[in-house]
Amino acid sequence: MRYEELAEVPCSITRPLVIFGDRWTLLILKYCFAGVRRFNAFQGALGISRSRLGDRLDRLIEHGILVKRPVEDGAYEEYRLTEKGHALYPILMAIRDWGDTYMAPDGPPVEYRHRDCTGEAHVHLTCDACDAEITARDIVPEPGPGLTEASRPA
């Protein structure tokens, strides 16, 4: 299956891979949440080629995750997260939690603190009906309304 064909797979885990399926895109988003907004700042922070950075930023704009707009004085343009982009924060935090647990033998390199009480931010999966915390062992995948007969795998 070609990379672009993933967008047609009836799976809400597979489809986003067309947008986020490479390291650069998630790293760009990480820097967006850290306040980076200018092309040259992304390039300097990431060491990525201009063409690859432009491609990834364009893809994020195309999918409504970022918007590109001039700053007030019009001297340059900046990239800003949209509401759709801000909704990605829990994904990055889940990756961070996993990385802190399995890839940080000396402890977390960065602690993400709640500004109001200094507690640490973590991602938790909960049931929308009973509010119980759940894991993959508690989940039973079932066909949803978006899985039509035409979209079922052969």
Tab-separated table of C-alpha atoms in Angstrom:
chain	number	residue	atom	x	y	z
A	1	MET	CA	0.000	0.000	0.000
A	2	ARG	CA	1.296	3.434	-0.924
A	3	TYR	CA	1.680	6.023	1.809
A	4	GLU	CA	-0.986	8.317	0.313
A	5	GLU	CA	-3.489	5.444	0.176
A	6	LEU	CA	-3.521	5.302	3.974
A	7	ALA	CA	-5.990	8.222	3.923
A	8	GLU	CA	-8.573	5.884	2.370
A	9	VAL	CA	-8.274	3.129	4.986
A	10	PRO	CA	-11.387	3.125	7.213
A	11	CYS	CA	-9.419	3.515	10.439
A	12	SER	CA	-9.024	6.633	12.586
A	13	ILE	CA	-5.587	5.486	13.724
A	14	THR	CA	-4.290	4.789	10.205
A	15	ARG	CA	-5.653	7.887	8.433
A	16	PRO	CA	-3.768	10.462	10.546
A	17	LEU	CA	-0.492	8.734	9.651
A	18	VAL	CA	-0.725	10.508	6.288
A	19	ILE	CA	-0.192	13.739	8.244
A	20	PHE	CA	1.926	12.586	11.214
A	21	GLY	CA	3.783	9.580	9.817
A	22	ASP	CA	7.268	11.076	10.026
A	23	ARG	CA	9.406	12.435	12.836
A	24	TRP	CA	9.610	15.979	11.489
A	25	THR	CA	5.888	16.681	11.710
A	26	LEU	CA	5.613	15.709	15.370
A	27	LEU	CA	8.785	17.642	16.180
A	28	ILE	CA	7.404	20.732	14.439
A	29	LEU	CA	4.267	20.395	16.552
A	30	LYS	CA	6.351	20.001	19.705
A	31	TYR	CA	8.066	23.305	18.917
A	32	CYS	CA	4.737	24.960	18.071
A	33	PHE	CA	3.514	24.147	21.565
A	34	ALA	CA	6.773	25.562	22.937
A	35	GLY	CA	6.029	28.888	21.242
A	36	VAL	CA	8.080	28.652	18.035
A	37	ARG	CA	6.252	30.430	15.215
A	38	ARG	CA	8.760	31.527	12.575
A	39	PHE	CA	10.155	29.450	9.725
A	40	ASN	CA	13.791	30.258	10.550
A	41	ALA	CA	13.239	29.424	14.218
A	42	PHE	CA	11.882	25.987	13.293
A	43	GLN	CA	14.798	25.423	10.960
A	44	GLY	CA	17.327	26.484	13.574
A	45	ALA	CA	15.777	24.342	16.297
A	46	LEU	CA	15.390	21.238	14.124
A	47	GLY	CA	18.304	21.400	11.679
A	48	ILE	CA	15.873	20.384	8.932
A	49	SER	CA	16.273	21.365	5.276
A	50	ARG	CA	14.237	24.349	4.114
A	51	SER	CA	12.386	22.283	1.511
A	52	ARG	CA	11.430	19.516	3.945
A	53	LEU	CA	10.367	22.042	6.586
A	54	GLY	CA	8.289	23.926	4.023
A	55	ASP	CA	6.656	20.674	2.920
A	56	ARG	CA	5.735	19.671	6.485
A	57	LEU	CA	4.440	23.147	7.377
A	58	ASP	CA	2.383	23.230	4.164
A	59	ARG	CA	0.887	19.827	5.024
A	60	LEU	CA	-0.075	21.037	8.499
A	61	ILE	CA	-1.689	24.129	6.965
A	62	GLU	CA	-3.487	22.035	4.339
A	63	HIS	CA	-5.015	19.894	7.080
A	64	GLY	CA	-6.075	22.883	9.185
A	65	ILE	CA	-3.631	22.220	12.020
A	66	LEU	CA	-1.623	25.408	11.499
A	67	VAL	CA	-2.408	28.759	9.934
A	68	LYS	CA	0.164	31.064	8.416
A	69	ARG	CA	-0.385	34.767	8.890
A	70	PRO	CA	1.578	38.008	8.967
A	71	VAL	CA	2.495	39.523	12.305
A	72	GLU	CA	0.989	42.889	13.197
A	73	ASP	CA	3.704	44.996	11.576
A	74	GLY	CA	3.760	42.708	8.522
A	75	ALA	CA	7.539	42.236	8.708
A	76	TYR	CA	7.264	38.447	8.514
A	77	GLU	CA	4.775	35.603	8.701
A	78	GLU	CA	4.292	33.177	11.531
A	79	TYR	CA	2.704	29.768	11.989
A	80	ARG	CA	0.016	29.432	14.634
A	81	LEU	CA	-1.816	26.396	15.951
A	82	THR	CA	-5.517	26.247	15.172
A	83	GLU	CA	-8.110	24.712	17.488
A	84	LYS	CA	-7.602	21.474	15.538
A	85	GLY	CA	-3.862	21.825	16.173
A	86	HIS	CA	-4.306	22.432	19.906
A	87	ALA	CA	-6.361	19.223	20.070
A	88	LEU	CA	-3.135	17.327	19.305
A	89	TYR	CA	-1.514	18.228	22.633
A	90	PRO	CA	-2.718	15.091	24.462
A	91	ILE	CA	-1.100	12.964	21.734
A	92	LEU	CA	2.279	14.606	22.300
A	93	MET	CA	1.846	14.284	26.064
A	94	ALA	CA	1.017	10.572	25.704
A	95	ILE	CA	4.202	10.073	23.665
A	96	ARG	CA	6.105	12.049	26.318
A	97	ASP	CA	4.662	9.885	29.133
A	98	TRP	CA	5.728	6.743	27.270
A	99	GLY	CA	9.189	8.185	26.599
A	100	ASP	CA	9.637	9.172	30.257
A	101	THR	CA	8.682	5.666	31.345
A	102	TYR	CA	10.665	3.618	28.828
A	103	MET	CA	13.399	5.826	27.374
A	104	ALA	CA	14.529	8.123	30.207
A	105	PRO	CA	16.628	5.941	32.540
A	106	ASP	CA	17.757	8.955	34.601
A	107	GLY	CA	14.256	10.392	34.893
A	108	PRO	CA	12.254	12.824	32.776
A	109	PRO	CA	14.418	15.415	31.009
A	110	VAL	CA	11.525	17.907	31.249
A	111	GLU	CA	8.700	18.040	33.761
A	112	TYR	CA	5.420	19.498	32.508
A	113	ARG	CA	3.814	21.302	35.446
A	114	HIS	CA	0.304	22.629	35.880
A	115	ARG	CA	0.720	26.392	36.162
A	116	ASP	CA	-1.948	26.758	38.858
A	117	CYS	CA	-0.858	24.076	41.338
A	118	THR	CA	2.556	22.774	40.066
A	119	GLY	CA	1.254	19.200	39.726
A	120	GLU	CA	2.534	17.210	36.744
A	121	ALA	CA	0.500	16.825	33.557
A	122	HIS	CA	-0.203	13.267	32.376
A	123	VAL	CA	-2.561	11.678	29.891
A	124	HIS	CA	-5.174	9.249	31.191
A	125	LEU	CA	-7.593	7.149	29.154
A	126	THR	CA	-11.062	7.057	30.702
A	127	CYS	CA	-14.452	5.612	29.824
A	128	ASP	CA	-16.932	8.288	28.733
A	129	ALA	CA	-19.821	6.444	30.465
A	130	CYS	CA	-18.458	5.514	33.909
A	131	ASP	CA	-15.282	7.645	34.055
A	132	ALA	CA	-13.157	4.606	34.981
A	133	GLU	CA	-9.508	4.723	33.978
A	134	ILE	CA	-8.945	2.069	31.295
A	135	THR	CA	-6.110	0.415	29.342
A	136	ALA	CA	-5.903	-1.499	26.071
A	137	ARG	CA	-6.884	-4.666	27.957
A	138	ASP	CA	-10.261	-3.072	28.768
A	139	ILE	CA	-11.144	-2.147	25.172
A	140	VAL	CA	-13.291	-4.117	22.718
A	141	PRO	CA	-13.176	-2.627	19.182
A	142	GLU	CA	-16.553	-2.709	17.454
A	143	PRO	CA	-17.646	-1.452	14.023
A	144	GLY	CA	-18.676	2.202	14.121
A	145	PRO	CA	-21.017	4.256	11.928
A	146	GLY	CA	-18.172	5.235	9.595
A	147	LEU	CA	-17.447	1.625	8.622
A	148	THR	CA	-19.718	0.947	5.686
A	149	GLU	CA	-19.945	-2.255	3.665
A	150	ALA	CA	-18.064	-0.518	0.832
A	151	SER	CA	-15.204	0.472	3.145
A	152	ARG	CA	-14.739	-2.922	4.813
A	153	PRO	CA	-11.477	-4.669	3.925
A	154	ALA	CA	-11.880	-7.583	1.522
